[in-house]
Amino acid sequence: MHTLYRIQLLLMLLFAGSAAVAQKISYSEPEKDDYKSTEFEIIGKVGGNILVYKTDRGDYSVSVYDADMQLKDRIKLDFLPRKVISMDFVAYPDKVLMIYQFQRKDAVFSFCATMTPEARFNDAPVMIDSTRIGMYSKENKVYSMEVSEDKRRILVYKINQDKEDNNVFYTFLYDSAMTLVNNSRLSLPMAGRKQFLSNFSLTNEGDLVFNKLERTSNRDYVVSGNFVMKRALVDSFEVSPLSFKGQLLDEVKMKLDNNRHTALITAFYYKQKRGNVEGMYLYKYDYQNDKPLYEKSVVFSNELKMNARGESNTSSAFNDYFIRKVINTANGGFLLTAESFSTSSRYQPWNRWNYMYGAPYGGMYYSPYYYSPYSPWYYNPWYWNNSQGVRYHYDNVAVLSFDEEGNMQWNNFVRKSQYDDNADLYLSYLMVNIGSELRFLYNELDRRSYLLTDVSLAPGGKVTRMPTLRNLDKGFTWMPRYGKQISARTVLVPCVYRNYICFAKIDF
């Protein structure tokens, strides 16, 4: 009996120890980076260091942290021009490629600089391309970038949309050493401003894939579309039409599966204008063999809608849900997460379609070039500083599991109810894939303060609320949606402490 007791006690201690390790949190010290004016992006873990890019009113720097989040160095990027239009990073185990663009007089330049794990630069930046644009605007975003999943191929491209009936592509394909593999100039016919391009991705072979979609005249719904592909070494497009069968779509998303050489297109669909979300539209394409694998509609059952509805009625349960993430599974299927999001204001009623698509030319000013938006991990305080009188609502997260043929296997929900006035930087969630399960990190209001909550999702769909994370220091307000997974079981999440930005590393 005593032996059995000792074994049980030993197992309890082992589990307690593993739980403690799984919840280790390390904080960085604030560096006087005001959260109201500092933009940042988590670059990742490079050579044992953790790198974070920061900019504030034209001052650019990279903070270098060790494994315990102690600041090792802060390197000023003095070689950058005063005004950088955009910045993209590709992190490798031993280096970072920093691809940026800036305007000088009437031209926009794209450059690449190679950063060491210590945020140093041994070589001068190399110019990728330049474009004369005239004087349309002080900030013309011209170049976009896509990176393959294995990071062995990088594509810098620009799309001239000056003519409504023709988009001219200029592409520059590189390997991970920034050696030019191929450059192309090719055209894609367009049918006016109702058509637009979205969901750009790069395969591991260096093939550019995207969607050409057409929406209604009032820009509410997508009514037709195409899967478009430019192979790495070919100067032409392959276009495969999508047949929506009279359905109306919105928020079309695309996910590549590089292992199976397939592309999955997903969207919520409606039967009529201003109707309710009826289910999911799914289209899977084998881009290696140039053939569609399936195209179908998955109708949401009343039971699923009842679980999703929150404060809505059953028929409109999914009307406020937006697709957040599509994850490939080992069996050829996928998981899809969608979050309930809405706003309320005394001055303007909530309209889902205000949040769906930007202007066809990417902004309020005229520019002839298409430009992809910022990285999802990029924090820009100017996006929310002007949102007075608006209340943001971020509620339940739906998780839908589909098999390799697009049939729904199971569904479940991460239950949450979040709101804030004038800003939403503490709302929404961070999803972490630790292999054995998914973890959802989000804030809950607890006695007028935010408390970081941890929820796990098992492979079969079981949702479990985990114990409160250890070492949740008071005074730190977390911004989970801007966090980033930097290794198999580690995430870095920004926090605000006394109005200054710092970072917390969680080891699961």
Short mmCIF file of C-alpha atoms in Angstrom, two decimals:
data_model
loop_
_atom_site.label_atom_id
_atom_site.label_comp_id
_atom_site.label_asym_id
_atom_site.label_seq_id
_atom_site.Cartn_x
_atom_site.Cartn_y
_atom_site.Cartn_z
CA MET A 1 0.00 0.00 0.00
CA HIS A 2 2.82 2.40 0.91
CA THR A 3 4.57 1.56 -2.36
CA LEU A 4 1.38 2.32 -4.33
CA TYR A 5 0.98 5.59 -2.45
CA ARG A 6 4.56 6.59 -3.25
CA ILE A 7 3.99 5.83 -6.94
CA GLN A 8 0.81 7.92 -6.97
CA LEU A 9 2.58 10.77 -5.19
CA LEU A 10 5.49 10.58 -7.63
CA LEU A 11 3.11 10.70 -10.60
CA MET A 12 1.32 13.70 -9.10
CA LEU A 13 4.62 15.51 -8.67
CA LEU A 14 5.66 14.68 -12.22
CA PHE A 15 2.38 15.98 -13.64
CA ALA A 16 2.60 19.07 -11.46
CA GLY A 17 6.12 19.67 -12.69
CA SER A 18 5.15 19.25 -16.33
CA ALA A 19 2.20 21.61 -15.85
CA ALA A 20 4.50 24.20 -14.36
CA VAL A 21 6.87 23.89 -17.30
CA ALA A 22 3.94 24.07 -19.70
CA GLN A 23 2.94 27.41 -18.22
CA LYS A 24 6.25 29.17 -17.90
CA ILE A 25 5.98 32.90 -18.66
CA SER A 26 8.95 35.24 -19.10
CA TYR A 27 8.46 39.01 -19.40
CA SER A 28 10.67 41.61 -21.02
CA GLU A 29 11.28 44.94 -19.33
CA PRO A 30 9.43 47.92 -20.87
CA GLU A 31 11.69 49.98 -23.15
CA LYS A 32 9.76 53.25 -23.19
CA ASP A 33 7.88 52.24 -26.35
CA ASP A 34 4.51 53.98 -26.01
CA TYR A 35 1.72 51.70 -27.20
CA LYS A 36 -0.13 54.72 -28.64
CA SER A 37 2.63 55.59 -31.11
CA THR A 38 4.90 52.55 -31.54
CA GLU A 39 4.40 50.11 -34.40
CA PHE A 40 5.97 46.68 -34.06
CA GLU A 41 6.21 43.22 -35.56
CA ILE A 42 7.51 40.07 -33.91
CA ILE A 43 10.19 38.73 -36.27
CA GLY A 44 10.77 35.43 -34.47
CA LYS A 45 13.45 33.25 -32.93
CA VAL A 46 16.76 33.48 -34.79
CA GLY A 47 19.98 31.83 -33.65
CA GLY A 48 18.76 31.55 -30.06
CA ASN A 49 17.72 35.21 -29.92
CA ILE A 50 14.21 36.64 -30.11
CA LEU A 51 13.91 39.64 -32.43
CA VAL A 52 11.21 42.33 -32.48
CA TYR A 53 11.05 45.16 -35.01
CA LYS A 54 9.83 48.56 -33.77
CA THR A 55 9.24 51.95 -35.31
CA ASP A 56 8.04 55.24 -33.85
CA ARG A 57 7.75 58.40 -35.95
CA GLY A 58 10.52 57.48 -38.36
CA ASP A 59 12.88 55.87 -35.85
CA TYR A 60 13.49 52.20 -36.69
CA SER A 61 15.07 49.60 -34.42
CA VAL A 62 15.23 45.89 -33.58
CA SER A 63 15.21 44.70 -29.97
CA VAL A 64 17.26 41.55 -29.32
CA TYR A 65 16.15 39.38 -26.37
CA ASP A 66 17.65 36.22 -24.94
CA ALA A 67 15.70 33.06 -24.06
CA ASP A 68 14.61 34.62 -20.73
CA MET A 69 13.39 37.80 -22.45
CA GLN A 70 16.25 39.87 -21.08
CA LEU A 71 17.20 42.67 -23.46
CA LYS A 72 20.61 41.96 -24.99
CA ASP A 73 20.72 44.89 -27.38
CA ARG A 74 18.63 47.40 -29.24
CA ILE A 75 19.95 48.09 -32.72
CA LYS A 76 18.96 51.25 -34.54
CA LEU A 77 18.40 50.80 -38.26
CA ASP A 78 20.10 54.05 -39.22
CA PHE A 79 20.53 53.09 -42.86
CA LEU A 80 16.79 53.14 -43.52
CA PRO A 81 15.22 56.24 -45.08
CA ARG A 82 13.14 58.49 -42.87
CA LYS A 83 9.87 57.18 -44.28
CA VAL A 84 9.56 53.45 -44.98
CA ILE A 85 6.32 52.53 -46.74
CA SER A 86 6.31 48.86 -45.77
CA MET A 87 8.52 46.27 -44.10
CA ASP A 88 8.42 42.47 -44.45
CA PHE A 89 10.54 39.86 -42.68
CA VAL A 90 11.49 36.28 -43.52
CA ALA A 91 13.09 34.61 -40.49
CA TYR A 92 15.45 31.63 -40.79
CA PRO A 93 17.38 29.77 -38.05
CA ASP A 94 20.52 31.83 -38.76
CA LYS A 95 19.37 35.04 -40.49
CA VAL A 96 16.50 37.35 -41.36
CA LEU A 97 15.69 38.77 -44.78
CA MET A 98 14.28 42.28 -44.42
CA ILE A 99 12.44 43.42 -47.54
CA TYR A 100 11.24 47.01 -47.55
CA GLN A 101 10.06 49.74 -49.87
CA PHE A 102 10.28 53.51 -49.73
CA GLN A 103 9.57 56.48 -51.95
CA ARG A 104 12.19 58.98 -53.05
CA LYS A 105 10.92 61.85 -55.18
CA ASP A 106 8.77 60.30 -57.94
CA ALA A 107 9.98 56.69 -57.58
CA VAL A 108 9.37 53.78 -55.22
CA PHE A 109 12.28 51.45 -54.45
CA SER A 110 12.26 47.87 -53.15
CA PHE A 111 15.35 46.69 -51.24
CA CYS A 112 16.46 43.60 -49.32
CA ALA A 113 18.85 43.61 -46.35
CA THR A 114 20.15 40.50 -44.56
CA MET A 115 20.13 40.62 -40.75
CA THR A 116 22.20 38.43 -38.42
CA PRO A 117 20.75 36.87 -35.22
CA GLU A 118 22.26 39.87 -33.39
CA ALA A 119 20.34 42.30 -35.66
CA ARG A 120 23.53 43.36 -37.42
CA PHE A 121 24.04 43.86 -41.14
CA ASN A 122 27.31 42.68 -42.64
CA ASP A 123 26.47 43.68 -46.21
CA ALA A 124 24.80 46.67 -47.80
CA PRO A 125 21.13 46.33 -48.81
CA VAL A 126 20.49 45.14 -52.36
CA MET A 127 17.94 46.79 -54.65
CA ILE A 128 15.26 44.47 -56.03
CA ASP A 129 13.42 46.91 -58.29
CA SER A 130 12.30 50.52 -58.70
CA THR A 131 9.18 52.08 -60.19
CA ARG A 132 8.52 55.62 -61.36
CA ILE A 133 5.04 56.63 -60.23
CA GLY A 134 4.91 60.39 -60.65
CA MET A 135 3.37 62.38 -57.82
CA TYR A 136 0.15 60.48 -57.10
CA SER A 137 0.74 60.43 -53.36
CA LYS A 138 3.38 60.76 -50.69
CA GLU A 139 3.01 57.07 -49.82
CA ASN A 140 2.53 54.85 -52.84
CA LYS A 141 2.58 51.18 -51.91
CA VAL A 142 3.78 49.40 -55.02
CA TYR A 143 5.44 46.10 -54.08
CA SER A 144 4.00 43.05 -52.35
CA MET A 145 5.74 39.91 -51.12
CA GLU A 146 4.79 36.25 -50.75
CA VAL A 147 6.87 33.53 -49.08
CA SER A 148 6.53 29.78 -49.57
CA GLU A 149 5.73 27.63 -46.54
CA ASP A 150 9.24 26.14 -46.46
CA LYS A 151 10.74 29.64 -47.02
CA ARG A 152 12.85 28.42 -49.94
CA ARG A 153 11.08 30.68 -52.40
CA ILE A 154 10.33 34.41 -52.07
CA LEU A 155 8.32 36.40 -54.58
CA VAL A 156 8.38 40.20 -54.81
CA TYR A 157 5.82 41.51 -57.28
CA LYS A 158 3.93 44.56 -58.44
CA ILE A 159 0.65 44.75 -60.33
CA ASN A 160 -0.10 47.75 -62.50
CA GLN A 161 -3.86 48.32 -62.51
CA ASP A 162 -3.79 51.59 -64.44
CA LYS A 163 -6.07 50.10 -67.09
CA GLU A 164 -9.34 48.67 -65.83
CA ASP A 165 -9.40 45.89 -68.42
CA ASN A 166 -5.83 44.69 -67.94
CA ASN A 167 -3.54 44.05 -64.96
CA VAL A 168 0.17 43.92 -65.73
CA PHE A 169 2.25 41.75 -63.37
CA TYR A 170 5.97 42.15 -62.75
CA THR A 171 7.35 39.28 -60.66
CA PHE A 172 10.77 38.64 -59.12
CA LEU A 173 11.27 35.12 -57.76
CA TYR A 174 14.20 34.44 -55.40
CA ASP A 175 15.57 31.55 -53.40
CA SER A 176 16.44 31.79 -49.68
CA ALA A 177 19.87 33.25 -50.53
CA MET A 178 18.12 36.03 -52.50
CA THR A 179 19.48 34.67 -55.77
CA LEU A 180 17.15 35.54 -58.63
CA VAL A 181 15.39 32.43 -59.98
CA ASN A 182 13.07 34.06 -62.50
CA ASN A 183 11.51 37.40 -63.36
CA SER A 184 8.44 37.85 -65.52
CA ARG A 185 6.16 40.40 -67.10
CA LEU A 186 2.68 39.17 -67.99
CA SER A 187 -0.89 40.42 -68.26
CA LEU A 188 -4.21 39.31 -66.79
CA PRO A 189 -7.43 40.57 -68.46
CA MET A 190 -9.97 42.14 -66.09
CA ALA A 191 -13.64 43.08 -66.50
CA GLY A 192 -13.67 46.48 -64.85
CA ARG A 193 -13.75 47.44 -61.20
CA LYS A 194 -16.21 44.74 -60.18
CA GLN A 195 -13.37 42.23 -60.46
CA PHE A 196 -10.57 42.17 -57.92
CA LEU A 197 -7.64 39.99 -56.89
CA SER A 198 -7.12 38.36 -53.49
CA ASN A 199 -5.62 35.46 -51.53
CA PHE A 200 -2.12 35.58 -53.01
CA SER A 201 0.06 32.62 -51.99
CA LEU A 202 3.32 31.03 -53.09
CA THR A 203 3.79 27.26 -53.33
CA ASN A 204 6.99 25.54 -52.25
CA GLU A 205 7.84 25.20 -55.95
CA GLY A 206 7.61 28.96 -56.41
CA ASP A 207 4.25 29.02 -58.20
CA LEU A 208 2.11 32.11 -57.59
CA VAL A 209 -1.57 31.30 -56.97
CA PHE A 210 -4.44 33.68 -56.24
CA ASN A 211 -8.15 34.29 -56.85
CA LYS A 212 -9.76 36.61 -59.36
CA LEU A 213 -13.22 37.39 -58.02
CA GLU A 214 -16.19 39.47 -59.13
CA ARG A 215 -18.60 41.13 -56.77
CA THR A 216 -21.97 42.86 -57.15
CA SER A 217 -22.15 46.53 -58.10
CA ASN A 218 -22.63 47.55 -54.45
CA ARG A 219 -19.66 45.34 -53.45
CA ASP A 220 -21.66 43.21 -51.01
CA TYR A 221 -21.19 39.71 -52.43
CA VAL A 222 -18.89 37.67 -54.63
CA VAL A 223 -20.87 36.28 -57.57
CA SER A 224 -18.15 34.64 -59.69
CA GLY A 225 -14.49 33.76 -59.47
CA ASN A 226 -11.42 31.98 -60.78
CA PHE A 227 -8.44 30.10 -59.43
CA VAL A 228 -5.37 31.63 -61.11
CA MET A 229 -1.85 30.20 -61.20
CA LYS A 230 1.49 31.36 -62.57
CA ARG A 231 4.08 28.61 -62.49
CA ALA A 232 7.55 29.59 -61.34
CA LEU A 233 9.33 29.47 -64.70
CA VAL A 234 6.38 30.15 -67.00
CA ASP A 235 5.33 33.61 -68.20
CA SER A 236 1.60 32.93 -68.48
CA PHE A 237 -1.43 32.36 -66.26
CA GLU A 238 -3.54 29.23 -65.90
CA VAL A 239 -7.16 30.12 -65.06
CA SER A 240 -9.71 27.67 -63.64
CA PRO A 241 -13.30 28.98 -63.23
CA LEU A 242 -15.33 28.44 -60.07
CA SER A 243 -19.04 27.60 -60.46
CA PHE A 244 -20.98 29.09 -57.57
CA LYS A 245 -24.32 27.69 -58.86
CA GLY A 246 -26.22 30.86 -58.06
CA GLN A 247 -24.87 31.17 -54.53
CA LEU A 248 -23.61 34.47 -53.15
CA LEU A 249 -20.28 34.36 -51.31
CA ASP A 250 -18.37 36.69 -49.08
CA GLU A 251 -14.94 36.69 -47.42
CA VAL A 252 -13.38 34.15 -49.76
CA LYS A 253 -10.25 32.51 -48.28
CA MET A 254 -7.67 30.16 -49.80
CA LYS A 255 -5.28 27.69 -48.13
CA LEU A 256 -2.48 25.70 -49.78
CA ASP A 257 -1.51 22.15 -48.88
CA ASN A 258 2.06 21.84 -50.16
CA ASN A 259 2.31 18.16 -49.24
CA ARG A 260 -0.61 17.24 -51.48
CA HIS A 261 -0.22 20.09 -54.00
CA THR A 262 -3.78 21.28 -53.51
CA ALA A 263 -5.49 24.61 -52.92
CA LEU A 264 -8.65 24.90 -50.82
CA ILE A 265 -11.06 27.82 -51.31
CA THR A 266 -13.60 28.47 -48.57
CA ALA A 267 -16.34 31.04 -47.99
CA PHE A 268 -19.66 31.54 -46.26
CA TYR A 269 -22.53 31.48 -48.73
CA TYR A 270 -26.01 33.02 -48.98
CA LYS A 271 -29.04 32.13 -51.06
CA GLN A 272 -30.17 35.71 -51.55
CA LYS A 273 -29.02 39.29 -51.07
CA ARG A 274 -29.19 40.48 -47.47
CA GLY A 275 -30.08 36.94 -46.51
CA ASN A 276 -28.51 34.76 -43.85
CA VAL A 277 -25.40 32.62 -43.94
CA GLU A 278 -26.57 29.15 -44.97
CA GLY A 279 -23.29 27.23 -44.83
CA MET A 280 -19.79 26.84 -46.31
CA TYR A 281 -18.76 26.90 -49.95
CA LEU A 282 -15.76 24.59 -50.56
CA TYR A 283 -13.59 24.18 -53.65
CA LYS A 284 -10.46 22.02 -53.75
CA TYR A 285 -8.06 22.13 -56.67
CA ASP A 286 -5.12 19.85 -57.52
CA TYR A 287 -2.71 22.39 -59.00
CA GLN A 288 -0.07 19.78 -59.79
CA ASN A 289 -2.41 17.88 -62.13
CA ASP A 290 -4.59 20.86 -63.13
CA LYS A 291 -7.93 19.45 -62.03
CA PRO A 292 -10.62 20.26 -59.45
CA LEU A 293 -11.08 17.60 -56.77
CA TYR A 294 -14.43 18.79 -55.47
CA GLU A 295 -16.75 21.79 -55.36
CA LYS A 296 -19.59 21.64 -52.87
CA SER A 297 -21.79 23.44 -50.38
CA VAL A 298 -22.01 22.28 -46.78
CA VAL A 299 -25.32 23.33 -45.24
CA PHE A 300 -25.20 24.30 -41.57
CA SER A 301 -27.68 22.29 -39.51
CA ASN A 302 -30.13 23.93 -37.12
CA GLU A 303 -28.25 22.32 -34.24
CA LEU A 304 -24.99 23.94 -35.35
CA LYS A 305 -26.71 27.31 -35.79
CA MET A 306 -28.27 27.06 -32.32
CA ASN A 307 -24.83 26.46 -30.82
CA ALA A 308 -23.40 29.41 -32.74
CA ARG A 309 -26.11 31.97 -32.29
CA GLY A 310 -25.12 33.85 -29.12
CA GLU A 311 -27.71 36.64 -28.93
CA SER A 312 -28.86 36.17 -32.54
CA ASN A 313 -31.79 34.09 -33.69
CA THR A 314 -31.06 30.68 -35.15
CA SER A 315 -31.43 31.58 -38.82
CA SER A 316 -28.93 34.47 -38.59
CA ALA A 317 -26.54 32.70 -36.21
CA PHE A 318 -23.48 32.88 -38.50
CA ASN A 319 -24.11 36.35 -39.94
CA ASP A 320 -21.44 37.95 -37.72
CA TYR A 321 -18.83 35.20 -38.10
CA PHE A 322 -15.61 35.82 -40.02
CA ILE A 323 -13.17 33.12 -41.14
CA ARG A 324 -9.93 33.48 -39.19
CA LYS A 325 -7.81 30.42 -39.96
CA VAL A 326 -7.73 27.26 -42.08
CA ILE A 327 -5.42 24.47 -40.86
CA ASN A 328 -4.47 21.41 -42.90
CA THR A 329 -4.77 18.08 -41.09
CA ALA A 330 -2.67 14.94 -41.57
CA ASN A 331 -5.50 12.97 -43.21
CA GLY A 332 -5.96 15.50 -46.02
CA GLY A 333 -8.83 17.32 -44.34
CA PHE A 334 -8.80 20.67 -42.59
CA LEU A 335 -9.94 22.66 -39.58
CA LEU A 336 -11.58 26.04 -40.00
CA THR A 337 -11.94 28.65 -37.27
CA ALA A 338 -14.37 31.57 -37.50
CA GLU A 339 -14.93 34.31 -34.93
CA SER A 340 -18.07 36.29 -34.20
CA PHE A 341 -17.25 39.98 -34.67
CA SER A 342 -19.36 43.13 -34.84
CA THR A 343 -19.35 46.79 -33.88
CA SER A 344 -22.01 49.08 -32.49
CA SER A 345 -22.23 52.85 -32.66
CA ARG A 346 -24.75 55.60 -32.14
CA TYR A 347 -23.80 57.08 -35.50
CA GLN A 348 -23.61 54.11 -37.84
CA PRO A 349 -25.40 50.74 -37.76
CA TRP A 350 -23.39 47.51 -37.97
CA ASN A 351 -22.83 46.40 -41.57
CA ARG A 352 -20.85 43.22 -42.19
CA TRP A 353 -19.89 44.26 -45.70
CA ASN A 354 -18.09 47.40 -44.52
CA TYR A 355 -15.39 45.04 -43.24
CA MET A 356 -15.19 42.70 -46.20
CA TYR A 357 -13.21 44.34 -48.98
CA GLY A 358 -11.15 47.47 -49.40
CA ALA A 359 -11.24 49.88 -52.31
CA PRO A 360 -10.21 48.21 -55.57
CA TYR A 361 -7.02 50.24 -55.68
CA GLY A 362 -6.11 49.76 -52.04
CA GLY A 363 -6.88 53.09 -50.44
CA MET A 364 -8.57 56.48 -50.50
CA TYR A 365 -5.89 58.03 -52.76
CA TYR A 366 -5.34 56.97 -56.35
CA SER A 367 -2.45 54.66 -57.05
CA PRO A 368 -2.14 52.49 -60.14
CA TYR A 369 -0.57 49.60 -58.22
CA TYR A 370 -2.25 46.83 -56.25
CA TYR A 371 -0.74 46.30 -52.80
CA SER A 372 -1.30 43.46 -50.29
CA PRO A 373 -2.02 44.49 -46.68
CA TYR A 374 0.32 44.28 -43.73
CA SER A 375 1.38 41.06 -42.07
CA PRO A 376 -1.25 39.74 -39.60
CA TRP A 377 1.33 40.16 -36.83
CA TYR A 378 1.96 43.84 -37.55
CA TYR A 379 0.70 46.21 -34.86
CA ASN A 380 -0.16 49.74 -35.97
CA PRO A 381 -1.75 51.98 -33.31
CA TRP A 382 -3.01 54.45 -35.88
CA TYR A 383 -5.63 51.95 -37.02
CA TRP A 384 -7.61 52.27 -33.81
CA ASN A 385 -6.72 55.76 -32.52
CA ASN A 386 -9.57 57.34 -34.51
CA SER A 387 -12.39 54.97 -33.53
CA GLN A 388 -14.24 57.20 -31.09
CA GLY A 389 -17.80 56.22 -30.26
CA VAL A 390 -17.44 52.63 -31.50
CA ARG A 391 -17.90 49.54 -29.35
CA TYR A 392 -16.16 46.38 -30.57
CA HIS A 393 -17.60 42.92 -29.93
CA TYR A 394 -15.53 39.74 -30.29
CA ASP A 395 -17.47 36.67 -29.23
CA ASN A 396 -17.52 32.90 -29.80
CA VAL A 397 -15.02 31.07 -32.01
CA ALA A 398 -16.44 28.26 -34.15
CA VAL A 399 -14.14 25.33 -34.96
CA LEU A 400 -15.31 23.18 -37.87
CA SER A 401 -13.57 19.94 -38.86
CA PHE A 402 -13.78 18.53 -42.41
CA ASP A 403 -12.41 15.32 -43.93
CA GLU A 404 -10.41 15.00 -47.17
CA GLU A 405 -13.61 15.08 -49.25
CA GLY A 406 -15.00 18.22 -47.62
CA ASN A 407 -17.54 16.50 -45.36
CA MET A 408 -17.99 17.98 -41.90
CA GLN A 409 -16.80 15.58 -39.18
CA TRP A 410 -17.45 17.58 -36.03
CA ASN A 411 -17.82 21.10 -34.71
CA ASN A 412 -17.41 22.88 -31.41
CA PHE A 413 -17.08 26.38 -29.97
CA VAL A 414 -14.66 28.30 -27.81
CA ARG A 415 -17.09 30.35 -25.75
CA LYS A 416 -16.14 33.93 -25.01
CA SER A 417 -17.75 37.35 -24.86
CA GLN A 418 -15.49 40.37 -25.29
CA TYR A 419 -16.14 44.04 -25.88
CA ASP A 420 -14.34 47.34 -25.55
CA ASP A 421 -14.97 50.94 -26.49
CA ASN A 422 -12.98 52.89 -29.10
CA ALA A 423 -10.25 50.24 -29.48
CA ASP A 424 -9.99 46.47 -29.90
CA LEU A 425 -6.29 45.85 -29.32
CA TYR A 426 -6.95 43.65 -26.25
CA LEU A 427 -9.73 41.64 -27.89
CA SER A 428 -9.93 38.54 -30.13
CA TYR A 429 -7.53 35.62 -29.54
CA LEU A 430 -4.27 33.87 -30.39
CA MET A 431 -4.39 30.27 -31.59
CA VAL A 432 -1.35 28.10 -30.83
CA ASN A 433 -0.74 24.76 -32.54
CA ILE A 434 1.42 22.65 -30.20
CA GLY A 435 0.97 19.44 -32.19
CA SER A 436 -1.08 17.39 -29.74
CA GLU A 437 -3.79 20.05 -29.47
CA LEU A 438 -4.73 23.63 -30.26
CA ARG A 439 -4.65 26.30 -27.57
CA PHE A 440 -6.70 29.49 -27.63
CA LEU A 441 -5.45 32.46 -25.60
CA TYR A 442 -7.76 35.42 -25.02
CA ASN A 443 -8.63 38.04 -22.43
CA GLU A 444 -11.62 37.89 -20.11
CA LEU A 445 -12.79 40.82 -18.03
CA ASP A 446 -12.24 40.11 -14.33
CA ARG A 447 -13.00 42.88 -11.84
CA ARG A 448 -12.38 45.62 -14.40
CA SER A 449 -9.08 44.07 -15.45
CA TYR A 450 -8.26 41.65 -18.24
CA LEU A 451 -7.24 38.11 -17.30
CA LEU A 452 -5.54 35.93 -19.90
CA THR A 453 -7.52 32.72 -20.41
CA ASP A 454 -6.23 29.45 -21.87
CA VAL A 455 -8.56 26.95 -23.62
CA SER A 456 -7.45 23.71 -25.28
CA LEU A 457 -9.03 21.94 -28.25
CA ALA A 458 -8.28 18.21 -28.55
CA PRO A 459 -8.06 16.46 -31.96
CA GLY A 460 -11.57 15.03 -31.55
CA GLY A 461 -13.07 18.45 -30.83
CA LYS A 462 -13.24 18.41 -27.03
CA VAL A 463 -12.86 21.91 -25.54
CA THR A 464 -11.27 22.22 -22.10
CA ARG A 465 -10.69 25.34 -20.08
CA MET A 466 -7.14 25.09 -18.72
CA PRO A 467 -5.99 26.27 -15.27
CA THR A 468 -5.03 29.91 -14.99
CA LEU A 469 -1.58 30.50 -16.45
CA ARG A 470 1.15 30.75 -13.84
CA ASN A 471 3.10 33.96 -13.35
CA LEU A 472 0.39 36.25 -14.72
CA ASP A 473 1.84 39.43 -13.24
CA LYS A 474 -0.56 42.22 -12.34
CA GLY A 475 -0.23 45.40 -14.33
CA PHE A 476 0.39 43.62 -17.65
CA THR A 477 -2.46 43.80 -20.16
CA TRP A 478 -2.04 41.24 -22.93
CA MET A 479 -2.66 41.75 -26.66
CA PRO A 480 -3.13 38.12 -27.78
CA ARG A 481 -4.19 38.83 -31.36
CA TYR A 482 -0.74 40.32 -32.12
CA GLY A 483 1.13 37.36 -30.64
CA LYS A 484 3.14 34.94 -32.75
CA GLN A 485 4.20 31.32 -32.42
CA ILE A 486 8.02 31.35 -32.60
CA SER A 487 8.72 27.62 -32.10
CA ALA A 488 6.88 24.31 -31.72
CA ARG A 489 5.67 25.06 -28.18
CA THR A 490 6.52 28.74 -27.64
CA VAL A 491 4.63 31.95 -28.36
CA LEU A 492 5.54 35.59 -27.91
CA VAL A 493 2.70 37.91 -26.93
CA PRO A 494 2.87 41.71 -26.62
CA CYS A 495 1.66 43.34 -23.42
CA VAL A 496 1.08 46.87 -22.21
CA TYR A 497 2.58 47.88 -18.87
CA ARG A 498 1.99 51.46 -17.70
CA ASN A 499 1.37 52.56 -21.30
CA TYR A 500 4.59 50.94 -22.55
CA ILE A 501 4.88 47.90 -24.79
CA CYS A 502 6.71 44.83 -23.55
CA PHE A 503 6.62 41.15 -24.50
CA ALA A 504 5.84 37.90 -22.71
CA LYS A 505 7.12 34.50 -23.81
CA ILE A 506 4.96 31.48 -22.97
CA ASP A 507 6.48 27.99 -23.07
CA PHE A 508 3.82 25.27 -23.24
#
